[in-house]
PDB file of C-alpha atoms in Angstrom:
ATOM      1  CA  MET A 235      24.061  50.934 365.556  1.00 44.00           C
ATOM      2  CA  LYS A 236      20.955  52.751 366.618  1.00 46.00           C
ATOM      3  CA  HIS A 237      22.932  53.853 369.773  1.00 43.00           C
ATOM      4  CA  GLU A 238      25.589  55.359 367.530  1.00 45.00           C
ATOM      5  CA  ASP A 239      23.018  57.052 365.370  1.00 43.00           C
ATOM      6  CA  SER A 240      21.412  58.645 368.291  1.00 43.00           C
ATOM      7  CA  THR A 241      24.760  59.822 369.749  1.00 44.00           C
ATOM      8  CA  LEU A 242      25.769  61.283 366.523  1.00 44.00           C
ATOM      9  CA  LYS A 243      22.432  63.072 366.167  1.00 45.00           C
ATOM     10  CA  VAL A 244      22.895  64.700 369.740  1.00 45.00           C
ATOM     11  CA  LYS A 245      26.296  65.782 368.563  1.00 51.00           C
ATOM     12  CA  GLN A 246      24.980  67.248 365.381  1.00 48.00           C
ATOM     13  CA  ARG A 247      22.461  69.293 367.438  1.00 72.00           C
ATOM     14  CA  VAL A 248      25.103  71.122 369.577  1.00 83.00           C
ATOM     15  CA  SER A 249      25.961  74.109 367.698  1.00 86.00           C
ATOM     16  CA  ASP A 250      29.146  76.252 368.009  1.00 83.00           C
ATOM     17  CA  GLU A 251      27.262  78.931 369.909  1.00 87.00           C
ATOM     18  CA  GLN A 252      25.793  76.285 372.305  1.00 87.00           C
ATOM     19  CA  ARG A 253      29.283  75.277 373.052  1.00 86.00           C
ATOM     20  CA  ARG A 254      30.407  78.693 373.724  1.00 85.00           C
ATOM     21  CA  GLN A 255      27.269  79.085 375.989  1.00 88.00           C
ATOM     22  CA  VAL A 256      27.982  75.899 377.833  1.00 85.00           C
ATOM     23  CA  LEU A 257      31.465  76.835 378.738  1.00 82.00           C
ATOM     24  CA  ASP A 258      30.638  80.303 379.669  1.00 82.00           C
ATOM     25  CA  LEU A 259      27.954  79.242 381.810  1.00 84.00           C
ATOM     26  CA  ARG A 260      30.100  76.529 383.393  1.00 81.00           C
ATOM     27  CA  ARG A 261      32.542  79.024 384.823  1.00 72.00           C
ATOM     28  CA  ARG A 262      29.453  80.447 386.959  1.00 72.00           C
ATOM     29  CA  LYS A 263      27.249  77.520 387.369  1.00 78.00           C
ATOM     30  CA  SER A 264      27.225  73.767 388.159  1.00 79.00           C
ATOM     31  CA  LEU A 265      26.960  71.205 385.433  1.00 84.00           C
ATOM     32  CA  ARG A 266      23.276  70.609 386.336  1.00 88.00           C
ATOM     33  CA  GLU A 267      22.420  74.272 386.112  1.00 88.00           C
ATOM     34  CA  VAL A 268      24.192  74.570 382.919  1.00 88.00           C
ATOM     35  CA  ALA A 269      22.025  71.703 381.521  1.00 89.00           C
ATOM     36  CA  GLU A 270      18.857  73.328 382.719  1.00 90.00           C
ATOM     37  CA  ALA A 271      19.990  76.670 381.382  1.00 89.00           C
ATOM     38  CA  THR A 272      20.669  75.316 377.897  1.00 88.00           C
ATOM     39  CA  GLY A 273      18.147  72.608 377.588  1.00 88.00           C
ATOM     40  CA  LEU A 274      20.960  70.069 376.855  1.00 90.00           C
ATOM     41  CA  PRO A 275      21.108  66.708 378.402  1.00 90.00           C
ATOM     42  CA  LEU A 276      23.511  66.697 381.529  1.00 90.00           C
ATOM     43  CA  GLY A 277      25.741  64.032 379.776  1.00 89.00           C
ATOM     44  CA  THR A 278      26.281  66.186 376.741  1.00 90.00           C
ATOM     45  CA  VAL A 279      27.120  69.163 378.981  1.00 86.00           C
ATOM     46  CA  LYS A 280      29.581  67.084 380.912  1.00 87.00           C
ATOM     47  CA  THR A 281      31.228  65.827 377.642  1.00 87.00           C
ATOM     48  CA  LEU A 282      31.615  69.322 376.141  1.00 86.00           C
ATOM     49  CA  VAL A 283      33.137  70.579 379.286  1.00 81.00           C
ATOM     50  CA  SER A 284      35.556  67.740 379.708  1.00 81.00           C
ATOM     51  CA  ARG A 285      36.603  67.794 375.930  1.00 83.00           C
ATOM     52  CA  SER A 286      37.153  71.514 376.036  1.00 82.00           C
ATOM     53  CA  GLY A 287      40.009  71.506 378.305  1.00 75.00           C
ATOM     54  CA  ALA A 288      38.922  74.830 379.579  1.00 73.00           C
ATOM     55  CA  PHE A 289      38.373  73.686 383.182  1.00 78.00           C
ATOM     56  CA  ARG A 290      41.781  71.993 383.755  1.00 88.00           C
ATOM     57  CA  ASP A 291      44.721  73.932 385.126  1.00 93.00           C
ATOM     58  CA  ASN A 292      46.118  76.235 382.381  1.00 94.00           C
ATOM     59  CA  GLU A 293      49.845  75.184 382.250  1.00 95.00           C
ATOM     60  CA  GLN A 294      50.509  78.276 379.654  1.00 96.00           C
ATOM     61  CA  HIS A 295      49.080  80.689 382.132  1.00 97.00           C
ATOM     62  CA  ARG A 296      51.172  79.101 385.170  1.00 97.00           C
ATOM     63  CA  ALA A 297      54.389  79.190 382.947  1.00 98.00           C
ATOM     64  CA  LEU A 298      54.141  82.997 382.995  1.00 98.00           C
ATOM     65  CA  PHE A 299      53.098  83.714 386.546  1.00 98.00           C
ATOM     66  CA  THR A 300      55.940  81.455 387.972  1.00 98.00           C
ATOM     67  CA  LEU A 301      58.928  82.904 389.695  1.00 97.00           C
ATOM     68  CA  PRO A 302      62.463  82.121 388.374  1.00 96.00           C
ATOM     69  CA  PRO A 303      63.875  78.923 389.808  1.00 95.00           C
ATOM     70  CA  ILE A 304      66.502  79.370 392.685  1.00 92.00           C
ATOM     71  CA  LYS A 305      70.088  79.144 391.456  1.00 86.00           C
ATOM     72  CA  PRO A 306      73.482  79.904 392.728  1.00 74.00           C
ATOM     73  CA  SER A 307      74.599  83.429 391.924  1.00 57.00           C
ATOM     74  CA  ALA A 308      77.885  85.432 392.002  1.00 51.00           C
ATOM     75  CA  ASP A 309      75.714  88.234 393.226  1.00 48.00           C
ATOM     76  CA  THR A 310      75.488  86.973 396.795  1.00 52.00           C
ATOM     77  CA  LEU A 311      74.928  89.126 399.909  1.00 53.00           C
ATOM     78  CA  PRO A 312      77.637  89.390 402.350  1.00 54.00           C
ATOM     79  CA  SER A 313      77.600  86.386 404.684  1.00 59.00           C
ATOM     80  CA  VAL A 314      78.910  88.020 407.720  1.00 60.00           C
ATOM     81  CA  PRO A 315      78.440  91.876 407.709  1.00 68.00           C
ATOM     82  CA  GLU A 316      80.497  94.081 409.893  1.00 77.00           C
ATOM     83  CA  LEU A 317      79.152  94.568 413.402  1.00 84.00           C
ATOM     84  CA  PRO A 318      77.462  97.949 413.443  1.00 89.00           C
ATOM     85  CA  PRO A 319      79.672 100.736 415.313  1.00 90.00           C
ATOM     86  CA  GLN A 320      78.282 101.688 418.606  1.00 89.00           C
ATOM     87  CA  GLN A 321      77.145 105.565 418.510  1.00 91.00           C
ATOM     88  CA  VAL A 322      76.144 108.165 421.146  1.00 94.00           C
ATOM     89  CA  VAL A 323      72.564 109.100 419.993  1.00 93.00           C
ATOM     90  CA  THR A 324      70.866 110.227 423.172  1.00 93.00           C
ATOM     91  CA  GLY A 325      73.480 110.399 425.525  1.00 94.00           C
ATOM     92  CA  ASP A 326      71.577 107.965 427.748  1.00 93.00           C
ATOM     93  CA  LYS A 327      73.828 104.838 427.893  1.00 93.00           C
ATOM     94  CA  GLU A 328      71.115 102.437 428.341  1.00 93.00           C
ATOM     95  CA  VAL A 329      68.915 103.761 425.570  1.00 94.00           C
ATOM     96  CA  ASP A 330      71.908 103.900 423.209  1.00 93.00           C
ATOM     97  CA  ALA A 331      72.795 100.427 424.019  1.00 93.00           C
ATOM     98  CA  VAL A 332      69.382  99.263 422.926  1.00 94.00           C
ATOM     99  CA  LEU A 333      69.511 101.545 419.772  1.00 95.00           C
ATOM    100  CA  TRP A 334      72.830  99.654 418.888  1.00 94.00           C
ATOM    101  CA  LEU A 335      71.152  96.209 419.504  1.00 94.00           C
ATOM    102  CA  HIS A 336      68.383  97.441 417.077  1.00 95.00           C
ATOM    103  CA  ALA A 337      71.281  97.830 414.470  1.00 93.00           C
ATOM    104  CA  VAL A 338      72.612  94.542 414.970  1.00 93.00           C
ATOM    105  CA  ILE A 339      69.231  92.781 414.705  1.00 93.00           C
ATOM    106  CA  ARG A 340      68.605  94.709 411.549  1.00 91.00           C
ATOM    107  CA  THR A 341      71.653  92.944 409.773  1.00 90.00           C
ATOM    108  CA  GLY A 342      69.263  89.845 409.729  1.00 90.00           C
ATOM    109  CA  GLN A 343      72.201  87.646 410.572  1.00 89.00           C
ATOM    110  CA  ALA A 344      71.198  84.830 412.747  1.00 88.00           C
ATOM    111  CA  ALA A 345      74.480  84.687 414.733  1.00 89.00           C
ATOM    112  CA  LEU A 346      74.793  88.323 415.417  1.00 91.00           C
ATOM    113  CA  ILE A 347      70.976  88.469 416.334  1.00 92.00           C
ATOM    114  CA  GLU A 348      71.424  85.707 418.898  1.00 91.00           C
ATOM    115  CA  ARG A 349      74.414  87.699 420.482  1.00 88.00           C
ATOM    116  CA  ALA A 350      72.080  90.665 420.522  1.00 90.00           C
ATOM    117  CA  MET A 351      69.320  88.958 422.319  1.00 91.00           C
ATOM    118  CA  GLU A 352      71.751  87.696 424.854  1.00 91.00           C
ATOM    119  CA  ALA A 353      73.248  91.048 425.356  1.00 90.00           C
ATOM    120  CA  ALA A 354      69.645  92.408 425.924  1.00 90.00           C
ATOM    121  CA  LYS A 355      69.274  90.263 428.891  1.00 90.00           C
ATOM    122  CA  ARG A 356      72.017  92.017 430.572  1.00 91.00           C
ATOM    123  CA  ILE A 357      70.199  95.293 430.462  1.00 91.00           C
ATOM    124  CA  LYS A 358      68.735  95.793 434.046  1.00 91.00           C
ATOM    125  CA  THR A 359      66.221  98.467 433.443  1.00 94.00           C
ATOM    126  CA  PRO A 360      62.845  97.181 432.050  1.00 95.00           C
ATOM    127  CA  LEU A 361      62.715  97.825 428.095  1.00 93.00           C
ATOM    128  CA  GLY A 362      59.385  99.591 428.803  1.00 93.00           C
ATOM    129  CA  VAL A 363      60.959 102.310 430.860  1.00 95.00           C
ATOM    130  CA  LEU A 364      63.799 102.749 428.390  1.00 94.00           C
ATOM    131  CA  GLU A 365      61.121 103.211 425.542  1.00 94.00           C
ATOM    132  CA  LYS A 366      59.663 105.854 427.382  1.00 94.00           C
ATOM    133  CA  ARG A 367      62.916 107.703 428.046  1.00 95.00           C
ATOM    134  CA  TYR A 368      63.666 107.185 424.340  1.00 94.00           C
ATOM    135  CA  ARG A 369      60.275 108.801 423.565  1.00 94.00           C
ATOM    136  CA  ASP A 370      60.874 111.661 425.864  1.00 93.00           C
ATOM    137  CA  HIS A 371      64.067 112.227 424.232  1.00 93.00           C
ATOM    138  CA  LEU A 372      62.618 112.376 420.680  1.00 93.00           C
ATOM    139  CA  THR A 373      59.880 114.710 421.936  1.00 92.00           C
ATOM    140  CA  ALA A 374      62.316 117.023 423.534  1.00 92.00           C
ATOM    141  CA  THR A 375      64.703 117.183 420.565  1.00 92.00           C
ATOM    142  CA  ASN A 376      61.970 117.660 418.039  1.00 92.00           C
ATOM    143  CA  PRO A 377      59.611 120.276 419.507  1.00 89.00           C
ATOM    144  CA  GLY A 378      56.247 120.760 417.745  1.00 84.00           C
ATOM    145  CA  ASN A 379      56.755 117.495 415.679  1.00 86.00           C
ATOM    146  CA  LEU A 380      53.722 115.487 416.673  1.00 79.00           C
ATOM    147  CA  PHE A 381      55.134 112.600 414.921  1.00 86.00           C
ATOM    148  CA  ALA A 382      58.497 112.426 416.342  1.00 84.00           C
ATOM    149  CA  ALA A 383      57.676 109.989 418.954  1.00 84.00           C
ATOM    150  CA  LEU A 384      56.241 107.425 416.538  1.00 88.00           C
ATOM    151  CA  SER A 385      59.616 105.873 415.801  1.00 84.00           C
ATOM    152  CA  SER A 386      59.696 104.865 419.622  1.00 89.00           C
ATOM    153  CA  PHE A 387      56.778 102.478 419.223  1.00 90.00           C
ATOM    154  CA  GLY A 388      58.043  98.801 419.464  1.00 91.00           C
ATOM    155  CA  PHE A 389      61.424 100.100 420.952  1.00 91.00           C
ATOM    156  CA  GLY A 390      61.678  97.226 423.464  1.00 90.00           C
ATOM    157  CA  ASP A 391      60.073  94.619 421.258  1.00 93.00           C
ATOM    158  CA  LEU A 392      63.327  93.095 420.316  1.00 93.00           C
ATOM    159  CA  GLU A 393      61.976  89.476 419.573  1.00 93.00           C
ATOM    160  CA  ALA A 394      59.441  90.830 416.984  1.00 94.00           C
ATOM    161  CA  MET A 395      62.163  92.952 415.513  1.00 94.00           C
ATOM    162  CA  ALA A 396      64.523  89.967 415.304  1.00 94.00           C
ATOM    163  CA  ALA A 397      61.896  87.797 413.658  1.00 94.00           C
ATOM    164  CA  ARG A 398      61.196  90.545 410.829  1.00 93.00           C
ATOM    165  CA  ALA A 399      64.733  91.094 410.257  1.00 94.00           C
ATOM    166  CA  THR A 400      65.521  87.478 409.871  1.00 94.00           C
ATOM    167  CA  GLU A 401      62.629  86.925 407.480  1.00 95.00           C
ATOM    168  CA  ASP A 402      63.783  90.076 405.462  1.00 94.00           C
ATOM    169  CA  HIS A 403      67.221  88.594 405.325  1.00 93.00           C
ATOM    170  CA  ARG A 404      65.949  85.253 403.986  1.00 94.00           C
ATOM    171  CA  LEU A 405      63.854  86.982 401.412  1.00 95.00           C
ATOM    172  CA  ARG A 406      66.616  89.131 400.319  1.00 93.00           C
ATOM    173  CA  LEU A 407      68.854  86.049 399.721  1.00 93.00           C
ATOM    174  CA  GLU A 408      66.056  84.381 397.791  1.00 95.00           C
ATOM    175  CA  GLY A 409      65.507  87.336 395.687  1.00 95.00           C
ATOM    176  CA  VAL A 410      69.276  87.315 394.782  1.00 93.00           C
ATOM    177  CA  SER A 411      69.124  83.613 394.002  1.00 94.00           C
ATOM    178  CA  ARG A 412      66.008  83.967 391.923  1.00 96.00           C
ATOM    179  CA  PHE A 413      66.683  87.135 389.951  1.00 95.00           C
ATOM    180  CA  GLY A 414      70.239  88.077 390.413  1.00 92.00           C
ATOM    181  CA  GLY A 415      70.570  91.826 390.121  1.00 91.00           C
ATOM    182  CA  ALA A 416      67.157  92.220 388.124  1.00 95.00           C
ATOM    183  CA  LEU A 417      64.419  91.874 391.053  1.00 95.00           C
ATOM    184  CA  MET A 418      63.292  95.281 390.535  1.00 95.00           C
ATOM    185  CA  ASP A 419      63.159  95.017 386.743  1.00 96.00           C
ATOM    186  CA  ASP A 420      59.704  94.258 385.133  1.00 97.00           C
ATOM    187  CA  THR A 421      59.069  90.415 384.952  1.00 97.00           C
ATOM    188  CA  ASP A 422      57.588  88.850 381.886  1.00 98.00           C
ATOM    189  CA  ALA A 423      54.332  88.718 383.819  1.00 98.00           C
ATOM    190  CA  GLU A 424      54.344  92.489 384.403  1.00 98.00           C
ATOM    191  CA  ALA A 425      55.425  93.358 380.885  1.00 98.00           C
ATOM    192  CA  PHE A 426      52.276  91.216 379.723  1.00 98.00           C
ATOM    193  CA  CYS A 427      50.114  93.328 381.958  1.00 98.00           C
ATOM    194  CA  ILE A 428      51.618  96.515 380.781  1.00 97.00           C
ATOM    195  CA  ASP A 429      51.187  95.481 377.085  1.00 98.00           C
ATOM    196  CA  ALA A 430      47.745  94.385 377.846  1.00 98.00           C
ATOM    197  CA  LEU A 431      46.420  97.590 379.343  1.00 97.00           C
ATOM    198  CA  ARG A 432      48.387  99.936 377.066  1.00 96.00           C
ATOM    199  CA  GLY A 433      46.406 103.073 376.236  1.00 95.00           C
ATOM    200  CA  LEU A 434      43.926 102.679 379.305  1.00 95.00           C
ATOM    201  CA  GLU A 435      43.710 105.954 381.475  1.00 91.00           C
ATOM    202  CA  VAL A 436      43.689 105.853 385.178  1.00 87.00           C
ATOM    203  CA  SER A 437      40.793 107.575 386.976  1.00 82.00           C
ATOM    204  CA  GLY A 438      39.046 108.438 390.292  1.00 74.00           C
ATOM    205  CA  ARG A 439      40.290 109.173 393.400  1.00 74.00           C
ATOM    206  CA  PHE A 440      43.082 106.489 393.750  1.00 73.00           C
ATOM    207  CA  GLY A 441      44.075 106.714 390.034  1.00 77.00           C
ATOM    208  CA  ASP A 442      42.821 103.204 389.274  1.00 88.00           C
ATOM    209  CA  PHE A 443      42.158 101.669 385.862  1.00 94.00           C
ATOM    210  CA  ASP A 444      38.348 101.300 384.901  1.00 93.00           C
ATOM    211  CA  LYS A 445      37.540  97.519 386.065  1.00 93.00           C
ATOM    212  CA  SER A 446      35.366  96.581 382.958  1.00 95.00           C
ATOM    213  CA  GLN A 447      38.089  97.866 380.680  1.00 96.00           C
ATOM    214  CA  VAL A 448      40.533  95.886 382.566  1.00 97.00           C
ATOM    215  CA  ALA A 449      38.515  92.788 382.410  1.00 96.00           C
ATOM    216  CA  ASP A 450      38.024  93.198 378.578  1.00 97.00           C
ATOM    217  CA  ARG A 451      41.766  93.662 377.832  1.00 97.00           C
ATOM    218  CA  PHE A 452      42.745  90.519 379.906  1.00 97.00           C
ATOM    219  CA  ASN A 453      39.817  88.473 378.610  1.00 95.00           C
ATOM    220  CA  ALA A 454      41.234  89.101 375.270  1.00 96.00           C
ATOM    221  CA  HIS A 455      44.122  86.896 376.155  1.00 96.00           C
ATOM    222  CA  PRO A 456      42.389  83.584 376.903  1.00 91.00           C
ATOM    223  CA  ASP A 457      45.571  81.592 376.550  1.00 93.00           C
ATOM    224  CA  LEU A 458      46.738  83.545 379.642  1.00 97.00           C
ATOM    225  CA  MET A 459      43.633  83.462 381.648  1.00 95.00           C
ATOM    226  CA  PRO A 460      43.014  81.336 384.748  1.00 95.00           C
ATOM    227  CA  HIS A 461      41.035  78.324 383.983  1.00 92.00           C
ATOM    228  CA  THR A 462      40.497  77.157 387.503  1.00 93.00           C
ATOM    229  CA  LEU A 463      40.222  78.656 391.017  1.00 96.00           C
ATOM    230  CA  ALA A 464      43.721  76.703 391.534  1.00 97.00           C
ATOM    231  CA  ASP A 465      44.972  78.819 388.688  1.00 98.00           C
ATOM    232  CA  CYS A 466      43.886  81.981 390.321  1.00 98.00           C
ATOM    233  CA  LEU A 467      45.398  81.205 393.555  1.00 98.00           C
ATOM    234  CA  TYR A 468      48.560  80.161 391.765  1.00 98.00           C
ATOM    235  CA  GLU A 469      48.683  83.557 390.089  1.00 98.00           C
ATOM    236  CA  LEU A 470      47.688  85.545 393.247  1.00 98.00           C
ATOM    237  CA  ASP A 471      50.541  83.716 395.100  1.00 98.00           C
ATOM    238  CA  TYR A 472      52.878  84.842 392.467  1.00 98.00           C
ATOM    239  CA  TRP A 473      51.986  88.434 392.917  1.00 98.00           C
ATOM    240  CA  SER A 474      52.303  88.175 396.752  1.00 97.00           C
ATOM    241  CA  ARG A 475      55.603  86.307 396.605  1.00 97.00           C
ATOM    242  CA  LEU A 476      57.147  88.975 394.206  1.00 97.00           C
ATOM    243  CA  TYR A 477      55.947  91.705 396.330  1.00 97.00           C
ATOM    244  CA  TRP A 478      57.489  90.430 399.451  1.00 96.00           C
ATOM    245  CA  LEU A 479      60.880  89.766 397.761  1.00 97.00           C
ATOM    246  CA  ARG A 480      61.015  93.276 396.592  1.00 97.00           C
ATOM    247  CA  ASN A 481      59.796  94.608 399.966  1.00 95.00           C
ATOM    248  CA  ALA A 482      62.729  92.985 401.826  1.00 94.00           C
ATOM    249  CA  VAL A 483      64.978  94.995 399.602  1.00 92.00           C
ATOM    250  CA  ASP A 484      63.144  98.407 399.277  1.00 92.00           C
ATOM    251  CA  ARG A 485      59.735  98.978 400.861  1.00 88.00           C
ATOM    252  CA  ASP A 486      59.202 101.969 398.818  1.00 88.00           C
ATOM    253  CA  ALA A 487      59.578 100.141 395.462  1.00 85.00           C
ATOM    254  CA  SER A 488      57.694  96.763 396.115  1.00 87.00           C
ATOM    255  CA  ASP A 489      54.402  97.318 394.340  1.00 88.00           C
ATOM    256  CA  GLY A 490      55.485  97.072 390.753  1.00 91.00           C
ATOM    257  CA  PRO A 491      53.607  98.725 388.022  1.00 94.00           C
ATOM    258  CA  ALA A 492      49.908  99.806 388.339  1.00 94.00           C
ATOM    259  CA  GLU A 493      49.106  97.297 385.485  1.00 96.00           C
ATOM    260  CA  ALA A 494      50.306  94.603 387.676  1.00 97.00           C
ATOM    261  CA  THR A 495      48.388  95.764 390.481  1.00 95.00           C
ATOM    262  CA  ALA A 496      45.180  95.814 388.277  1.00 96.00           C
ATOM    263  CA  ARG A 497      45.869  92.228 387.120  1.00 97.00           C
ATOM    264  CA  ASP A 498      46.065  91.105 390.620  1.00 97.00           C
ATOM    265  CA  TRP A 499      42.762  92.489 391.580  1.00 96.00           C
ATOM    266  CA  PHE A 500      41.170  91.257 388.365  1.00 97.00           C
ATOM    267  CA  VAL A 501      42.228  87.782 389.082  1.00 98.00           C
ATOM    268  CA  PHE A 502      40.986  88.078 392.676  1.00 97.00           C
ATOM    269  CA  GLY A 503      37.623  88.944 391.222  1.00 96.00           C
ATOM    270  CA  LEU A 504      37.589  85.814 389.315  1.00 96.00           C
ATOM    271  CA  LEU A 505      37.459  83.974 392.550  1.00 96.00           C
ATOM    272  CA  ALA A 506      34.010  84.985 392.513  1.00 95.00           C
ATOM    273  CA  GLU A 507      33.256  83.996 388.841  1.00 91.00           C
ATOM    274  CA  ILE A 508      34.937  80.574 388.284  1.00 91.00           C
ATOM    275  CA  ARG A 509      33.134  77.641 389.963  1.00 88.00           C
ATOM    276  CA  PRO A 510      35.042  75.403 392.261  1.00 91.00           C
ATOM    277  CA  ARG A 511      35.664  72.022 390.793  1.00 87.00           C
ATOM    278  CA  ASP A 512      35.373  70.337 394.156  1.00 88.00           C
ATOM    279  CA  LYS A 513      35.149  70.872 397.902  1.00 93.00           C
ATOM    280  CA  ALA A 514      39.042  70.839 398.256  1.00 95.00           C
ATOM    281  CA  GLU A 515      39.263  73.652 395.685  1.00 96.00           C
ATOM    282  CA  ALA A 516      36.616  75.853 397.431  1.00 95.00           C
ATOM    283  CA  LEU A 517      38.263  75.222 400.831  1.00 96.00           C
ATOM    284  CA  ALA A 518      41.752  76.460 399.431  1.00 97.00           C
ATOM    285  CA  VAL A 519      40.058  79.527 398.211  1.00 97.00           C
ATOM    286  CA  PHE A 520      38.438  80.107 401.754  1.00 95.00           C
ATOM    287  CA  ARG A 521      41.732  79.696 403.478  1.00 96.00           C
ATOM    288  CA  TYR A 522      43.366  82.064 400.920  1.00 96.00           C
ATOM    289  CA  LEU A 523      40.713  84.778 401.895  1.00 94.00           C
ATOM    290  CA  VAL A 524      41.649  84.398 405.636  1.00 92.00           C
ATOM    291  CA  ALA A 525      45.358  84.133 405.363  1.00 94.00           C
ATOM    292  CA  SER A 526      45.681  87.037 402.939  1.00 92.00           C
ATOM    293  CA  ASP A 527      43.366  89.427 404.900  1.00 87.00           C
ATOM    294  CA  ARG A 528      41.297  89.956 402.046  1.00 89.00           C
ATOM    295  CA  ASP A 529      38.274  88.451 403.593  1.00 83.00           C
ATOM    296  CA  ASP A 530      36.980  92.071 404.160  1.00 86.00           C
ATOM    297  CA  MET A 531      37.295  93.278 400.564  1.00 90.00           C
ATOM    298  CA  ALA A 532      34.082  94.226 398.519  1.00 88.00           C
ATOM    299  CA  GLU A 533      34.493  91.136 396.413  1.00 91.00           C
ATOM    300  CA  SER A 534      34.720  88.752 399.382  1.00 92.00           C
ATOM    301  CA  GLU A 535      30.813  88.235 399.752  1.00 93.00           C
ATOM    302  CA  ALA A 536      30.570  87.265 396.066  1.00 94.00           C
ATOM    303  CA  ILE A 537      33.457  84.836 396.407  1.00 95.00           C
ATOM    304  CA  MET A 538      31.916  83.158 399.489  1.00 94.00           C
ATOM    305  CA  LEU A 539      28.626  82.799 397.681  1.00 93.00           C
ATOM    306  CA  ASN A 540      30.409  81.206 394.747  1.00 92.00           C
ATOM    307  CA  LEU A 541      32.118  78.797 397.073  1.00 92.00           C
ATOM    308  CA  ILE A 542      29.000  77.498 398.757  1.00 89.00           C
ATOM    309  CA  GLY A 543      27.074  77.457 395.291  1.00 74.00           C
TER     310      GLY A 543
END
């Protein structure tokens, strides 16, 4: 009985403000540090954090930032496109033959690409030599244009070209399977971002939104905030996959609305604020930094410090 009375007294001493303080501090500090900062017993802090549910993955958040499922669609891409016609481009038969192989590879069709790679083996002149001849042609036919020769770079790297074309084709098929003909339309997640940042003005050299204003707007929607680092990685993966699905279709229209970009960077910044729940979660964030090529961003040092505590 005395134990129950003691527990009740402890519970009664925890005010709503203390609860909010505990949850706010827990996003940036360890449980022990929160206990020290608030003066509450470690066990009480653990109980408050556990019962709040604020540090479990946010399923409502994940539901919004999830791509549509893959499903059969009537809007399918042609399974076997027509073989591109051979054309006289430079007048150099060998160079034009390689340019035709480029066109075949760009179809993204594995069977056609395989035939193109076999045909490339029958070209006697080294591809490096043909690349120089093509570059000379571009320079001669575009006098005064310093950038004309740029399109010749990678001319002979057919394997890399084939890998990119195959992946782009796979992504185009996936985009159709997930979105039908609506891949370029605003998703529900993008619509949320647009609505949340409505009225904010862009500024600065690159036309960005003010970061503090962006944070205030998104923080005003706690039901759609990441609760964990795993939630952050889940959402960042959503934005990345959406970008690449669109990029495979139209490289000039793959970024989406500016509000979505602001959200992506906002969530990236949260990797420096939300404490890892365990070593596995910290390691997942570290691997993300390396794989995403974001390890040299301004926020990266703060993220690393957050991971190592």
